[in-house]
C-alpha atoms as one frame of an Amber mdcrd trajectory, in Angstrom:
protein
  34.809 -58.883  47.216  37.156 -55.987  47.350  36.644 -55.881  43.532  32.917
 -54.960  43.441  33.671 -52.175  45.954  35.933 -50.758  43.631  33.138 -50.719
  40.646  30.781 -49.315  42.903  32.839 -46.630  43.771  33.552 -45.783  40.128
  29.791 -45.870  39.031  28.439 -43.380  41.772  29.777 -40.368  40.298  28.377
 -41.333  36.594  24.816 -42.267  38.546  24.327 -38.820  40.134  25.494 -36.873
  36.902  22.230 -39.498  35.404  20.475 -38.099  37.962  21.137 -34.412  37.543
  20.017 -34.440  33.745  17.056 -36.621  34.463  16.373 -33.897  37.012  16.912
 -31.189  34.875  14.780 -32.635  31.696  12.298 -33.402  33.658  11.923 -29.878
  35.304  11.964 -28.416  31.320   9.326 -31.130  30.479   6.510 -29.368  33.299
   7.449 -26.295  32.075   6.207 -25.257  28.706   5.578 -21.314  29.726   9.483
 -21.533  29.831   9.605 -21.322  25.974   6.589 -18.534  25.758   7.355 -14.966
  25.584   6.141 -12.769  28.058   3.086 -10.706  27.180   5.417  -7.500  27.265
   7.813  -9.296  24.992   5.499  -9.917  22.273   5.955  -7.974  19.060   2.685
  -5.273  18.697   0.596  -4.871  15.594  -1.619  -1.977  15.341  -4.628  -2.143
  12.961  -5.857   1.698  11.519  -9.299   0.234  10.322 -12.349   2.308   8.676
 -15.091   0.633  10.091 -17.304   1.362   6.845 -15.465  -1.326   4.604 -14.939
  -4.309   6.696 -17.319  -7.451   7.200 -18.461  -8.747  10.347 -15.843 -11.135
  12.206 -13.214  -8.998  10.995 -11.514  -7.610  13.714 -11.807 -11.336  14.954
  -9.873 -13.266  12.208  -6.869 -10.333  12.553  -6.889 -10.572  16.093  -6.741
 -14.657  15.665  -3.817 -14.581  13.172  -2.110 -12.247  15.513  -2.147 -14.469
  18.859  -1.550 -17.582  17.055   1.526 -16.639  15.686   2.577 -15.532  18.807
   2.136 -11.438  18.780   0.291  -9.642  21.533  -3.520  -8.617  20.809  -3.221
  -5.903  18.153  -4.319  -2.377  19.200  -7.918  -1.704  17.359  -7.975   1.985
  16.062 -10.325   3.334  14.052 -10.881   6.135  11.250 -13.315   9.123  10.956
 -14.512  11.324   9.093 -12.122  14.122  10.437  -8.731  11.912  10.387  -9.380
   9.091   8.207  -5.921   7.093   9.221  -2.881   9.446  10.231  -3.510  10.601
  13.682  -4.503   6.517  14.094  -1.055   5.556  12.659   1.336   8.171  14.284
  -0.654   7.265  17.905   0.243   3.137  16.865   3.796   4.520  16.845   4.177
   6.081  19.641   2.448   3.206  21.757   5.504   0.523  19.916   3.948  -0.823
  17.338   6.156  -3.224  15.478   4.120  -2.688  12.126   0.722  -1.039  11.570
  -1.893  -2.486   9.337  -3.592  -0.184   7.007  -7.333  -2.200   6.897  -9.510
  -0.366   4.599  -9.367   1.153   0.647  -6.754   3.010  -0.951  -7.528   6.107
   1.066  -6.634   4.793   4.076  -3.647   2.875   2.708  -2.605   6.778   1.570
  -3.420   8.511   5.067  -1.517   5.729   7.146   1.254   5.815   5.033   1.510
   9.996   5.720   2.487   8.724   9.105   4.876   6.484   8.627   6.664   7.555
   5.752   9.959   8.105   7.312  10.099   6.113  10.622  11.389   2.878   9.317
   7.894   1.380  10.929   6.279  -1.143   8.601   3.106  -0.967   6.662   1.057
  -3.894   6.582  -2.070  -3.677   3.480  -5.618  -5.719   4.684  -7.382  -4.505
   1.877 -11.177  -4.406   1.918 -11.614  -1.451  -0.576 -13.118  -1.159  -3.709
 -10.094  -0.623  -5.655  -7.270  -1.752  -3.821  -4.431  -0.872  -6.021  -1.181
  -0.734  -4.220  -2.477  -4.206  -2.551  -2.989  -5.518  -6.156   0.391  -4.019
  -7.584   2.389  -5.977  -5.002   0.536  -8.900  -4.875  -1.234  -9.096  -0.976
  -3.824 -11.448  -1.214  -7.690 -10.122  -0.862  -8.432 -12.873   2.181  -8.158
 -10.947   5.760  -6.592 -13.539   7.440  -3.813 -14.267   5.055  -3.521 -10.500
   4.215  -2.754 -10.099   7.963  -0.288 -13.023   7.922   1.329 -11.567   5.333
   1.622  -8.157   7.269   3.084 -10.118  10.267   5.380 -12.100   8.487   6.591
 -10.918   4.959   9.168  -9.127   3.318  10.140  -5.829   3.918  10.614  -3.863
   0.867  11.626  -0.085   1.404   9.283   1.978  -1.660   8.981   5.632  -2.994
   6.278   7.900  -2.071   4.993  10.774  -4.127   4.314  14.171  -2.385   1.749
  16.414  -3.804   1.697  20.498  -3.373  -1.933  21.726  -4.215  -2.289  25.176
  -5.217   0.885  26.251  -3.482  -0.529  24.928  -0.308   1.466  24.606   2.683
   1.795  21.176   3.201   2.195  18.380   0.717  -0.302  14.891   0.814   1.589
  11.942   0.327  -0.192   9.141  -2.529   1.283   6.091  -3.156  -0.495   4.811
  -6.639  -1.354   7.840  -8.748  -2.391  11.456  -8.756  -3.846  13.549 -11.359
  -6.041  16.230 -13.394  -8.538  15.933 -15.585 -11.147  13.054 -16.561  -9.419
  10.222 -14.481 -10.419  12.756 -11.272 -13.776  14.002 -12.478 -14.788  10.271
 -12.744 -13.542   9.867  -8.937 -15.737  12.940  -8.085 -18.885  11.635  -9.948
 -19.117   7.857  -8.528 -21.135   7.953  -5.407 -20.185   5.995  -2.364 -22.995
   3.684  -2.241 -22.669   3.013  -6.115 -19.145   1.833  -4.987 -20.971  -0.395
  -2.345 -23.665  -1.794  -4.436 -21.325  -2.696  -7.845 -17.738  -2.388  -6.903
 -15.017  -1.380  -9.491 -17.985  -1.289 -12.048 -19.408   1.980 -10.488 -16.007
   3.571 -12.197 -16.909   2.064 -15.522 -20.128   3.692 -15.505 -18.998   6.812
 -14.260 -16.233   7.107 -16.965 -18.765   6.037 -19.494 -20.544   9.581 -18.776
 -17.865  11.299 -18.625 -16.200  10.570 -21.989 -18.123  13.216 -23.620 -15.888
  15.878 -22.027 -13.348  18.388 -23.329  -9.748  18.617 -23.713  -7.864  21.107
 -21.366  -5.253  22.365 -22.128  -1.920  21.982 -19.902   1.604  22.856 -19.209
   4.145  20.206 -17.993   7.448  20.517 -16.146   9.559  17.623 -16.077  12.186
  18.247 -13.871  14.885  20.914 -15.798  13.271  20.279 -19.019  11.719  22.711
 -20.704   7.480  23.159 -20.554   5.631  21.009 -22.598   2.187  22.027 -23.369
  -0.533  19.851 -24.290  -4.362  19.578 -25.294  -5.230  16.829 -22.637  -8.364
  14.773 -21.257  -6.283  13.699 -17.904  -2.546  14.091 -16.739  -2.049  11.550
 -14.083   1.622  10.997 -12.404   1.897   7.435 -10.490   4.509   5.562  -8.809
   2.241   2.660  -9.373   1.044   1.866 -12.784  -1.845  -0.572 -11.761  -5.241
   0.068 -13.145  -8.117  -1.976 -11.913  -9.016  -4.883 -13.500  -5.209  -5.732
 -14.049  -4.836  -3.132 -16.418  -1.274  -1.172 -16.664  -1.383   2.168 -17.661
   2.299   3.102 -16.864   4.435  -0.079 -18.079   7.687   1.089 -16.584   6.406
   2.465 -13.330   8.025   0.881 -10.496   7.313   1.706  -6.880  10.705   1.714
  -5.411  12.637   2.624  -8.804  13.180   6.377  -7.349  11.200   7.708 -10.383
   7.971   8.644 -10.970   5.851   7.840 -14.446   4.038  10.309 -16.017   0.890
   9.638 -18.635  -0.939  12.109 -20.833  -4.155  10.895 -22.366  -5.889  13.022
 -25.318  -8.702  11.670 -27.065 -11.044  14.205 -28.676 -13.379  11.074 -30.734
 -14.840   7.775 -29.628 -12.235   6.507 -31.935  -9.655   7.929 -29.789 -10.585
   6.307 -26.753 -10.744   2.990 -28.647  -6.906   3.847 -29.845  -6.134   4.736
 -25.602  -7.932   1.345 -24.535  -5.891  -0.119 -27.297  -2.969   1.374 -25.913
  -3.544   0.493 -22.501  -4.359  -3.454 -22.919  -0.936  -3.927 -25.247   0.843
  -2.206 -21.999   3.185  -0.001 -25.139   5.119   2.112 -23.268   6.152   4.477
 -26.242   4.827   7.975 -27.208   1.371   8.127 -29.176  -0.383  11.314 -30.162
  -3.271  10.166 -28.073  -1.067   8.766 -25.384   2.279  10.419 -23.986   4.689
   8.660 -21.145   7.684  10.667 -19.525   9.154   9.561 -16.409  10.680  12.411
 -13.908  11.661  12.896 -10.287   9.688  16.624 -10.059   6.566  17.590 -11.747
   4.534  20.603 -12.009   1.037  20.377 -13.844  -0.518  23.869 -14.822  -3.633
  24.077 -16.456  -5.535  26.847 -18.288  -9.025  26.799 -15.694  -9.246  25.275
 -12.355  -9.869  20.930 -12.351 -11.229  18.023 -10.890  -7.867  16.519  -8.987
  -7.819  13.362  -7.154  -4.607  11.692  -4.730  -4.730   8.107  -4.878  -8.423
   7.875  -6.104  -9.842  10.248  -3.319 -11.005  13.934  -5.026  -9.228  16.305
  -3.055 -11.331  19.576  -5.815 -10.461  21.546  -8.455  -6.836  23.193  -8.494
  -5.123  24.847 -11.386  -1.459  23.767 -10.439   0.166  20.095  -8.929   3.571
  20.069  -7.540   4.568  17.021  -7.540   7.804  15.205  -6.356   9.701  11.421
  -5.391  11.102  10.500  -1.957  12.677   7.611  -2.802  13.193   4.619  -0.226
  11.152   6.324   2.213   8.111   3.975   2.976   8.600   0.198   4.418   6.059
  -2.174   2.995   5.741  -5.391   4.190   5.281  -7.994   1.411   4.484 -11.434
   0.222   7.521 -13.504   0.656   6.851 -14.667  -2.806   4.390 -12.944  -5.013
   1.879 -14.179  -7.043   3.326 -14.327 -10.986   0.369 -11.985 -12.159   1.484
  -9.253  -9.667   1.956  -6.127 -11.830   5.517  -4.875  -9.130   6.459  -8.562
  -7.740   9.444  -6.523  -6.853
């Protein structure tokens, strides 16, 4: 008998430590708010939206994607006419936003981005534009809610900016894609809105169709400390991106984060000659061409003879007679596909 009291003894303290986990798992099993984030705690996404491009149920599927993978609900601001994205993104930064979402075309991609060039706060693209390009260079898929997945949840890649001086203005516009003189910007300034609407990136094609009758203008270019180079033009356009719509390259080397930015000169005077530039264009030749000229540079000044059509990232900003034009490398995070697609033009 004095045996078993001795084994009971010895298996009490092993029962109550049983007892303490069982205890202890038990109280983590009732308790699944244990393993959720406070709402405070949850990282913020702001969405900068023009309420002109989306669809109905869009604000919906971003706000879905957001909760389910955990964020808080995203903060909902929208453009106007008189601050079509940067007031929208600098107020998403100082309320903590852990990335903002630029939700609209490439002009609201451009005006977000003037904000946060600089802060180290990410840049998500929803795009719902016509033409989309800096989506389509990187790869973000057209579909809102994996867009906005993709915003949440991708890389970060740190990419140049280009800063644009109009006319010796006092402050420069940011673009991210391409800016320029000449046809490429009187086409932008001839394709109404609702055209846009109606046909998509055709309304450009019919634009530039009309407009192919024009002259050539003639131009001065400085490339950094080179000397000027002038030239009997149709368009100058300087891009970070190359990315034409439709897939289309027109600057084969131009990288958006190689701390350089590409340069193209177009000059056809004959139908012939814009058959040689389409040529050109589809065989993605980087080399010189009479009809089309590449030069890559970190500053750029474009002087022309009369005042020009200009555009910044596809929006027409009117005619000037001289672009000042320069790189800030690194200074833009854009949040990526973790893998891009293999037809993405920058994959990165």
């Amino acid at each position: 008998m004095n045996e078993w009291w001795v084994i009971a003894l010895a298996v009490l303290p092993v029962l109550g430590l049983l007892a303490v986990v069982v205890v202890r798992g038990r109280r983590h099993a009732v308790d699944p708010d244990s393993l959720t984030a406070e709402p405070e705690d949850r990282p913020l996404a702001a969405v900068v939206v023009n309420p002109t491009k989306i669809e109905a149920g869009t604000r919906q599927r971003i706000e879905s994607v957001c909760t389910g993978l955990g964020w808080a609900d995203p903060l909902w601001l929208e453009t106007t006419v008189e601050d079509p994205g940067t007031g929208q993104a600098k107020l998403a930064i100082e309320k903590g936003a852990d990335v903002v979402l630029a939700c609209g075309g490439d002009g609201t991609v451009r005006s977000v981005a003037e904000a946060l060039a600089g802060t180290g706060v990410a840049m998500g693209l929803v795009p719902v534009g016509t033409g989309n390009l800096l989506a389509r260079t990187v790869g973000t898929p057209d579909n809102v809610a994996v867009a906005t997945r993709v915003a949440l949840t991708g890389d970060d890649r740190a990419i140049d900016v280009g800063r644009i001086r109009i006319d010796g203005a006092d402050e420069e516009r940011v673009f991210l894609v391409m800016a320029g003189t000449g046809f490429d910007a009187a086409i932008m300034e001839s394709t109404p809105e609702a055209l846009k609407v109606k046909v998509g990136p055709l309304a450009y094609v019919i634009s530039g169709l009309r407009a192919m009758r024009g002259r050539r203008i003639r131009v001065t270019l400085s490339l950094d400390d080179g000397p000027p180079l002038r030239r009997r033009t149709r368009t100058v356009l300087v891009g970070n991106s190359g990315t034409l719509l439709g897939g289309l390259v027109l600057m084969p080397r131009a990288n958006i984060d190689d701390g350089v930015l590409d340069v193209v000169s177009l000059a056809p005077g004959t139908l012939a000659g814009w058959i040689a530039v389409a040529l050109r264009v589809i065989t993605k030749r980087p080399r010189g061409h009479a009809r089309v000229e590449h030069w890559q540079a970190r500053s750029i000044v474009i002087r022309t003879e009369n005042p020009q059509p200009c555009q910044v990232d596809g929006d027409p900003v009117g005619n000037a007679q001289e672009l000042s034009i320069r790189v800030e490398p690194s200074t833009l995070v854009l949040r990526v596909p973790d893998v891009a697609p293999p037809d993405a033009p920058d994959a990165g």
